[in-house]
């Protein structure tokens, strides 16, 4: 599973700017999947800034937040774990850490700890986010995936197949650079056409990240 | 009736009377008139000129939900109250039109009638929808700027403690027949916009909602 883990991590992390050139279907999807697998295998850590924009179409309203993102793949013998930290810094302070099967949240000064399965609502949101970040979404039967490309990169459209997920999520778009070295941008489109965009910038791949980053006190 | 029982009955009645009068928010105030509350008397929490964004924390029994609440007026009679998580997923969207709240969207795992009724009532309370454009009793006190609006229905009494010059509500109390059921407290910034709102249920329902204003631009 870890090989997919990095797919979206990388997905989430490129500072490339995509030209808005029309995308067309990818002919050789097997080769593209292989590139994404390779990208995942070669990425052990990611350290990046991110900008998130929530666009509420009906209300003509945008909420922009910024922060920092860390990913670390840890291997101890046969055991592998994928750790994530999303740290929102402006306009509010909020940190979410996924450490194995634990979810840790720091909201202002309060720290909350959850088992992954203890909160149905949280699990639903988290499953979507994590599977995008760790790339398991590519192998998931919860989505039908369409592959597109233009001169500067690739776009994967992930359409939910399950009824309950369709009620909350219309589709996810994942953008890769042309060499598939990283993910550039994530877009999550809701049924009412609200759109959440996360763009990654200033990324550092495979640098050292302390395990303490994935603990909260 | 035995003298001892009679004495106990009198004492209990006296205690209850004291309890009622001591807890009444209108103690020391006099009923001055009955009027329909408009924006000339009380400023709406929803700003007609610009949207308001709040960091929101909702504690419901053992669960805690955090996110952002956006309040926006979209036309002369319509506003929206939208709750999204920090990660961007929309949880619910209430439309407010002519003092009526209508659920436009809810994230499916939250689609539970009891929960939604509770949230709807509390959001109406926070947004002063029970007060604005309603005919209520007005209580005033000589030499004081504060004014209390009292609204009564079959089950509950609502008390809105306001500052008349600034037209702001500082506190809302919802009382049942015996006790306080809900309490909402407001703080304001220098422009008179609500900067901090705290709602708490008393008694069996363990629900707290806390909103802190933040800027949308980074």
JSON list of C-alpha atoms in Angstrom, two decimals, chain A residues 48 50 66-70 85-90 92-97 213 216:
[
{"chain": "A", "resi": 48, "resn": "UNK", "atom": "CA", "xyz": [5.75, 21.45, 1.70]},
{"chain": "A", "resi": 50, "resn": "UNK", "atom": "CA", "xyz": [0.09, 24.52, 0.91]},
{"chain": "A", "resi": 66, "resn": "UNK", "atom": "CA", "xyz": [-2.52, 28.42, 4.31]},
{"chain": "A", "resi": 67, "resn": "UNK", "atom": "CA", "xyz": [-0.23, 26.12, 6.17]},
{"chain": "A", "resi": 68, "resn": "UNK", "atom": "CA", "xyz": [2.44, 23.46, 6.07]},
{"chain": "A", "resi": 69, "resn": "UNK", "atom": "CA", "xyz": [2.30, 19.79, 5.17]},
{"chain": "A", "resi": 70, "resn": "UNK", "atom": "CA", "xyz": [4.58, 16.89, 6.15]},
{"chain": "A", "resi": 85, "resn": "UNK", "atom": "CA", "xyz": [0.63, 16.34, 9.34]},
{"chain": "A", "resi": 86, "resn": "UNK", "atom": "CA", "xyz": [-1.49, 19.22, 8.02]},
{"chain": "A", "resi": 87, "resn": "UNK", "atom": "CA", "xyz": [-0.78, 22.40, 9.93]},
{"chain": "A", "resi": 88, "resn": "UNK", "atom": "CA", "xyz": [-3.03, 25.36, 9.14]},
{"chain": "A", "resi": 89, "resn": "UNK", "atom": "CA", "xyz": [-1.45, 28.61, 10.22]},
{"chain": "A", "resi": 90, "resn": "UNK", "atom": "CA", "xyz": [-3.58, 31.36, 8.68]},
{"chain": "A", "resi": 92, "resn": "UNK", "atom": "CA", "xyz": [-6.70, 30.10, 11.94]},
{"chain": "A", "resi": 93, "resn": "UNK", "atom": "CA", "xyz": [-4.54, 27.66, 13.85]},
{"chain": "A", "resi": 94, "resn": "UNK", "atom": "CA", "xyz": [-5.47, 24.02, 13.29]},
{"chain": "A", "resi": 95, "resn": "UNK", "atom": "CA", "xyz": [-3.32, 20.91, 13.04]},
{"chain": "A", "resi": 96, "resn": "UNK", "atom": "CA", "xyz": [-4.35, 17.41, 12.07]},
{"chain": "A", "resi": 97, "resn": "UNK", "atom": "CA", "xyz": [-1.93, 14.51, 12.39]},
{"chain": "A", "resi": 213, "resn": "UNK", "atom": "CA", "xyz": [6.30, 15.95, 13.98]},
{"chain": "A", "resi": 216, "resn": "UNK", "atom": "CA", "xyz": [0.81, 16.37, 19.39]}
]
